[in-house]
Amino acid sequence: MEKVYGVIGCPIAHSMSPEMHNDLFDFYQLQSRYHAFHIEPEKLSDAIKGFKAIGVSGFNVTVPHKIAILDLLDEVEAVALNIGAVNTVVNEEGRLVGYNTDGQGYIHSIKQKMNQSLEQSRVLLIGAGGAARAIYITLASIGVLNVDIVNRTKEKAVELIGSCQYKNSSTALTIKEVEQALGQYDLIINTTSIGMHPHVEESPISLENLSENTVVSDIIYNPLKTKLLKDAEQKGATIDNGIGMFVNQGALAFEKWTGIFPDTTRMETVVKKKLGG
Ligand code: NAP
């Protein structure tokens, strides 16, 4: 019998996940389909009961359900619990188990761009929202200790560091402080929405003091090259856009469902086509 997978969100019509996963199911000749399910927040509990009743094999979770879903699952893995958000659910013999592959997806992707050990690197995280939380806690969980955070609302950065259950030596800084000390970072990650379409002329920080040895990464993928990345490229730094994180969080979810770690180059091609080339 065909297995059913999907993504739940509100809105969900523009999700790229159905095309990405259905292409993989076809490529690996698996009798499975992946659907987008629009679920209003007040219907979430009923929807999850329904998924369980009809035996949905697994699903992704996106805005605004990533936090609310925690209380509706049978089990949540430790890192996802510390992040406080789930983006992937696996039906394990009738029990719904929640994971967070966003942070791991990011790490999987960025490791391919770094020419030094991530664990030894000095990292600057810009932002302290949902995506920053997933990346920060996952980095700490694998032993990346030196991660400073700069956020418009500094208290949120302080709160994020304080809530991390893994060892770290992080400091919450102001924009002025990080702009002056930019040269000390091996990796800079923008997790804010600054620079996202249509505000493509905006950048979260000035890169005047950037070293060309720094990798600058932006998890935004619309546009593929944000102003931050253009500025970093001009300084001779290595750049990395948000496609890698998106594709790898999906690849890790696919692996949890099927046991196959899929061809991420193939996934990237599907996503780039969907984004308009
Ligand atoms: P979120 O929880 O709403 O967090 C937004 C962050 O951006 C906060 O740190 C917020 O600062 C900051 N911010 C927003 N507008 C700002 C402004 N005008 N000036 C300064 N700071 C501002 O959002 P999220 O879910 O983390 O998503 C953030 C970005 O990541 C989005 O662009 C999203 O598309 C992208 N994303 C990409 C992937 C991927 O797979 N590549 C996955 C998830 C998200 P305050 O705390 O001060 O409000």
Coordinates of C-alpha atoms and ligand atoms in Angstrom, one line a residue:
M1 CA 0.0 0.0 0.0
E2 CA 1.2 3.5 -0.8
K3 CA 2.7 5.3 2.2
V4 CA 1.5 8.9 2.9
Y5 CA 3.9 11.7 4.0
G6 CA 3.4 15.4 4.1
V7 CA 4.0 18.9 5.5
I8 CA 1.6 20.8 7.8
G9 CA 1.5 24.6 8.0
C10 CA -0.6 27.7 7.6
P11 CA -0.2 29.0 5.0
I12 CA 1.4 26.1 3.1
A13 CA 0.5 26.5 -0.6
H14 CA 4.0 27.8 -1.6
S15 CA 5.9 25.0 0.1
M16 CA 8.7 23.5 -2.0
S17 CA 8.8 20.3 0.1
P18 CA 6.1 18.3 -1.9
E19 CA 8.1 18.6 -5.2
M20 CA 11.4 17.9 -3.5
H21 CA 10.2 14.8 -1.7
N22 CA 8.0 13.4 -4.5
D23 CA 10.9 13.6 -6.9
L24 CA 12.9 11.5 -4.4
F25 CA 10.2 9.0 -3.9
D26 CA 10.0 8.6 -7.7
F27 CA 13.8 8.5 -8.1
Y28 CA 14.2 5.8 -5.4
Q29 CA 11.1 3.9 -6.7
L30 CA 9.3 4.1 -3.3
Q31 CA 5.6 3.7 -3.3
S32 CA 5.0 6.9 -1.3
R33 CA 3.5 10.3 -1.8
Y34 CA 4.1 13.6 0.0
H35 CA 1.3 16.2 0.3
A36 CA 0.9 19.8 1.6
F37 CA -1.7 20.0 4.3
H38 CA -3.1 23.5 5.2
I39 CA -4.1 23.2 8.9
E40 CA -5.4 26.1 10.9
P41 CA -3.9 26.4 14.5
E42 CA -7.2 25.5 16.2
K43 CA -7.5 22.3 14.1
L44 CA -4.0 21.1 14.8
S45 CA -4.9 18.7 17.6
D46 CA -7.7 17.1 15.5
A47 CA -5.4 16.9 12.5
I48 CA -2.7 15.0 14.4
K49 CA -5.3 12.5 15.8
G50 CA -6.5 12.0 12.2
F51 CA -2.9 11.4 10.9
K52 CA -2.5 8.8 13.6
A53 CA -5.8 7.1 12.9
I54 CA -5.1 6.8 9.2
G55 CA -1.5 5.8 9.7
V56 CA 0.4 8.7 8.0
S57 CA 4.0 7.5 7.9
G58 CA 5.7 10.8 8.7
F59 CA 5.4 14.5 8.2
N60 CA 7.2 17.9 8.3
V61 CA 6.0 20.7 10.5
T62 CA 6.3 24.4 9.6
V63 CA 5.1 27.8 10.7
P64 CA 3.1 28.2 12.9
H65 CA 2.9 24.7 14.3
K66 CA 6.6 23.9 15.2
I67 CA 6.1 24.7 18.9
A68 CA 2.4 23.7 19.4
I69 CA 3.1 20.2 18.0
L70 CA 5.3 19.3 20.9
D71 CA 2.4 18.6 23.3
L72 CA 0.6 16.4 20.7
L73 CA 3.4 13.8 20.1
D74 CA 4.2 10.6 21.9
E75 CA 7.9 11.4 22.2
V76 CA 10.3 14.2 21.3
E77 CA 14.1 13.7 21.0
A78 CA 16.3 15.6 23.4
V79 CA 17.8 18.2 21.1
A80 CA 14.3 19.1 19.7
L81 CA 13.1 19.4 23.3
N82 CA 15.8 21.9 24.1
I83 CA 15.2 23.8 20.9
G84 CA 11.5 23.7 21.8
A85 CA 10.4 23.0 18.3
V86 CA 9.8 20.0 16.0
N87 CA 10.0 20.1 12.2
T88 CA 10.0 16.3 11.5
V89 CA 7.7 13.6 12.8
V90 CA 8.1 9.9 12.3
N91 CA 5.4 7.3 12.8
E92 CA 7.3 4.6 14.7
E93 CA 4.9 1.6 14.9
G94 CA 1.9 3.9 15.8
R95 CA 3.8 6.3 18.0
L96 CA 4.5 9.8 16.7
V97 CA 8.1 10.8 17.5
G98 CA 9.3 14.4 16.9
Y99 CA 12.7 15.5 15.7
N100 CA 14.3 18.8 14.7
T101 CA 16.4 18.5 11.5
D102 CA 16.8 22.3 10.9
G103 CA 20.0 22.7 13.0
Q104 CA 21.5 19.4 11.8
G105 CA 20.6 20.3 8.2
Y106 CA 22.4 23.6 8.6
I107 CA 25.5 21.9 10.1
H108 CA 25.5 19.2 7.4
S109 CA 25.5 21.9 4.7
I110 CA 28.0 24.4 6.2
K111 CA 30.6 21.7 6.9
Q112 CA 31.0 21.3 3.2
K113 CA 32.0 25.0 2.9
M114 CA 34.4 25.2 5.9
N115 CA 38.1 24.3 5.5
Q116 CA 38.6 24.0 9.2
S117 CA 36.8 22.0 12.0
L118 CA 33.5 23.5 12.9
E119 CA 34.0 22.5 16.5
Q120 CA 37.2 24.6 16.8
S121 CA 35.6 27.6 14.9
R122 CA 34.6 31.0 16.3
V123 CA 31.0 31.6 15.2
L124 CA 28.8 34.7 15.1
L125 CA 25.1 34.1 15.0
I126 CA 23.0 37.1 13.9
G127 CA 19.4 36.7 15.2
A128 CA 17.7 34.9 18.0
G129 CA 14.4 33.8 16.5
G130 CA 13.2 30.2 15.7
A131 CA 15.8 29.4 13.1
A132 CA 18.6 30.8 15.2
R133 CA 17.4 28.7 18.2
A134 CA 17.6 25.5 16.1
I135 CA 21.1 26.3 14.8
Y136 CA 22.5 27.5 18.1
I137 CA 21.3 24.6 20.3
T138 CA 22.3 22.0 17.7
L139 CA 25.8 23.6 17.4
A140 CA 26.2 23.4 21.2
S141 CA 24.9 19.8 21.2
I142 CA 27.7 18.7 18.9
G143 CA 30.4 20.6 20.9
V144 CA 30.7 23.9 19.0
L145 CA 31.4 26.1 22.1
N146 CA 32.4 29.5 20.7
V147 CA 29.2 31.0 19.3
D148 CA 28.4 34.6 20.0
I149 CA 25.0 36.0 19.3
V150 CA 23.9 39.5 18.1
N151 CA 20.2 40.3 17.9
R152 CA 18.2 43.5 17.6
T153 CA 16.5 42.6 20.9
K154 CA 19.5 41.7 23.0
E155 CA 17.4 40.1 25.8
K156 CA 16.4 37.4 23.4
A157 CA 20.0 36.5 22.7
V158 CA 20.7 36.4 26.4
E159 CA 17.6 34.2 26.9
L160 CA 18.7 31.8 24.1
I161 CA 22.2 31.4 25.6
G162 CA 20.7 30.9 29.1
S163 CA 18.2 28.2 27.9
C164 CA 20.9 26.1 26.2
Q165 CA 21.3 22.8 28.1
Y166 CA 24.6 22.0 26.4
K167 CA 28.1 23.4 27.4
N168 CA 28.9 26.7 25.7
S169 CA 31.0 29.8 26.1
S170 CA 28.7 32.3 24.3
T171 CA 28.2 36.0 24.8
A172 CA 25.3 38.2 23.7
L173 CA 26.8 41.3 21.9
T174 CA 25.6 44.5 20.4
I175 CA 25.9 45.2 16.6
K176 CA 28.6 47.9 17.3
E177 CA 30.6 45.4 19.3
V178 CA 30.5 42.7 16.6
E179 CA 31.1 45.1 13.7
Q180 CA 34.4 46.2 15.4
A181 CA 35.5 42.6 16.2
L182 CA 34.3 41.0 13.0
G183 CA 37.8 39.8 11.9
Q184 CA 37.9 37.2 14.8
Y185 CA 35.1 35.1 13.5
D186 CA 35.6 32.0 11.3
L187 CA 31.9 31.7 10.5
I188 CA 29.1 34.4 10.4
I189 CA 25.5 33.2 10.1
N190 CA 22.6 35.5 9.4
T191 CA 19.4 34.0 10.7
T192 CA 17.3 37.2 10.6
S193 CA 14.9 38.0 7.8
I194 CA 16.9 41.1 6.9
G195 CA 17.7 41.1 3.2
M196 CA 14.8 38.8 2.3
H197 CA 12.7 39.6 -0.8
P198 CA 11.4 42.3 -1.3
H199 CA 13.9 44.1 1.1
V200 CA 16.9 43.0 -0.9
E201 CA 18.9 46.2 -0.3
E202 CA 19.1 45.6 3.5
S203 CA 21.9 43.9 5.4
P204 CA 22.0 43.1 9.1
I205 CA 25.6 44.2 9.7
S206 CA 28.4 46.2 8.1
L207 CA 31.2 43.9 6.8
E208 CA 33.8 46.6 6.7
N209 CA 36.1 44.7 9.1
L210 CA 35.5 41.3 7.6
S211 CA 38.5 38.9 7.0
E212 CA 38.7 37.1 3.7
N213 CA 39.2 33.9 5.7
T214 CA 35.7 34.1 7.2
V215 CA 32.8 32.0 5.8
V216 CA 29.6 34.2 5.6
S217 CA 26.4 32.2 5.5
D218 CA 22.8 33.5 5.1
I219 CA 19.9 31.1 5.7
I220 CA 17.7 33.2 3.4
Y221 CA 17.2 31.6 -0.1
N222 CA 15.0 34.3 -1.7
P223 CA 17.1 35.9 -3.1
L224 CA 19.9 33.3 -3.5
K225 CA 22.5 36.0 -3.0
T226 CA 21.5 38.6 -0.3
K227 CA 23.2 41.9 0.1
L228 CA 25.1 40.4 3.0
L229 CA 26.5 37.7 0.7
K230 CA 27.3 40.2 -2.0
D231 CA 29.2 42.4 0.4
A232 CA 31.1 39.3 1.8
E233 CA 32.0 38.2 -1.8
Q234 CA 33.4 41.7 -2.5
K235 CA 35.7 41.2 0.5
G236 CA 36.9 37.9 -0.9
A237 CA 35.2 35.8 1.7
T238 CA 33.5 32.4 1.0
I239 CA 29.7 32.6 0.9
D240 CA 26.9 30.2 1.5
N241 CA 23.1 30.7 0.9
G242 CA 20.0 29.1 2.6
I243 CA 19.4 26.4 -0.1
G244 CA 21.9 24.1 1.7
M245 CA 20.0 24.3 5.0
F246 CA 16.6 23.8 3.4
V247 CA 17.8 20.8 1.3
N248 CA 19.7 19.1 4.1
Q249 CA 16.9 19.4 6.7
G250 CA 14.7 17.7 4.1
A251 CA 17.3 15.1 3.3
L252 CA 17.7 14.2 7.0
A253 CA 13.9 13.9 7.4
F254 CA 13.8 11.7 4.3
E255 CA 16.5 9.5 5.8
K256 CA 14.5 9.2 9.1
W257 CA 11.4 8.1 7.1
T258 CA 13.1 5.7 4.6
G259 CA 16.6 4.9 5.8
I260 CA 18.0 6.4 2.7
F261 CA 20.2 9.6 2.8
P262 CA 19.2 11.0 -0.6
D263 CA 21.1 12.8 -3.4
T264 CA 21.2 16.4 -2.2
T265 CA 22.4 17.7 -5.5
R266 CA 19.3 16.4 -7.1
M267 CA 17.2 18.0 -4.4
E268 CA 19.0 21.3 -4.9
T269 CA 18.2 21.2 -8.6
V270 CA 14.5 20.7 -7.9
V271 CA 14.4 23.6 -5.4
K272 CA 16.4 26.0 -7.6
K273 CA 14.0 25.2 -10.5
K274 CA 11.0 26.0 -8.2
L275 CA 12.7 29.3 -7.2
G276 CA 13.0 30.3 -10.8
G277 CA 16.5 29.1 -11.7
Ligands
NAP1 P1 11.7 34.6 13.6 O1 11.5 33.5 14.6 O2 10.5 35.5 13.4 O3 13.0 35.5 13.9 C1 13.3 36.6 13.2 C2 14.7 37.2 13.6 O4 15.0 38.3 12.7 C3 14.7 37.7 15.0 O5 16.1 37.6 15.5 C4 14.4 39.2 14.8 O6 14.9 40.0 15.8 C5 15.1 39.5 13.5 N1 14.6 40.6 12.7 C6 13.5 40.6 12.0 N2 13.3 41.8 11.4 C7 14.3 42.6 11.8 C8 14.7 43.9 11.6 N3 14.0 44.7 10.8 N4 15.8 44.4 12.2 C9 16.6 43.6 13.0 N5 16.2 42.3 13.3 C10 15.1 41.8 12.7 O7 12.0 34.0 12.1 P2 12.7 32.6 11.8 O8 11.7 31.5 11.6 O9 13.8 32.4 12.7 O10 13.2 32.9 10.3 C11 14.2 33.8 10.0 C12 14.7 33.8 8.6 O11 15.3 32.5 8.4 C13 13.6 34.0 7.5 O12 14.2 34.7 6.5 C14 13.4 32.5 7.0 O13 12.9 32.5 5.7 C15 14.7 31.9 7.2 N6 14.7 30.5 7.3 C16 15.4 29.7 6.4 C17 15.4 28.3 6.6 C18 16.2 27.5 5.6 O14 15.9 26.2 5.5 N7 17.1 28.0 4.8 C19 14.7 27.7 7.6 C20 14.1 28.5 8.6 C21 14.1 29.9 8.4 P3 14.1 40.4 17.1 O15 14.3 39.2 18.1 O16 14.7 41.7 17.6 O17 12.6 40.6 16.7

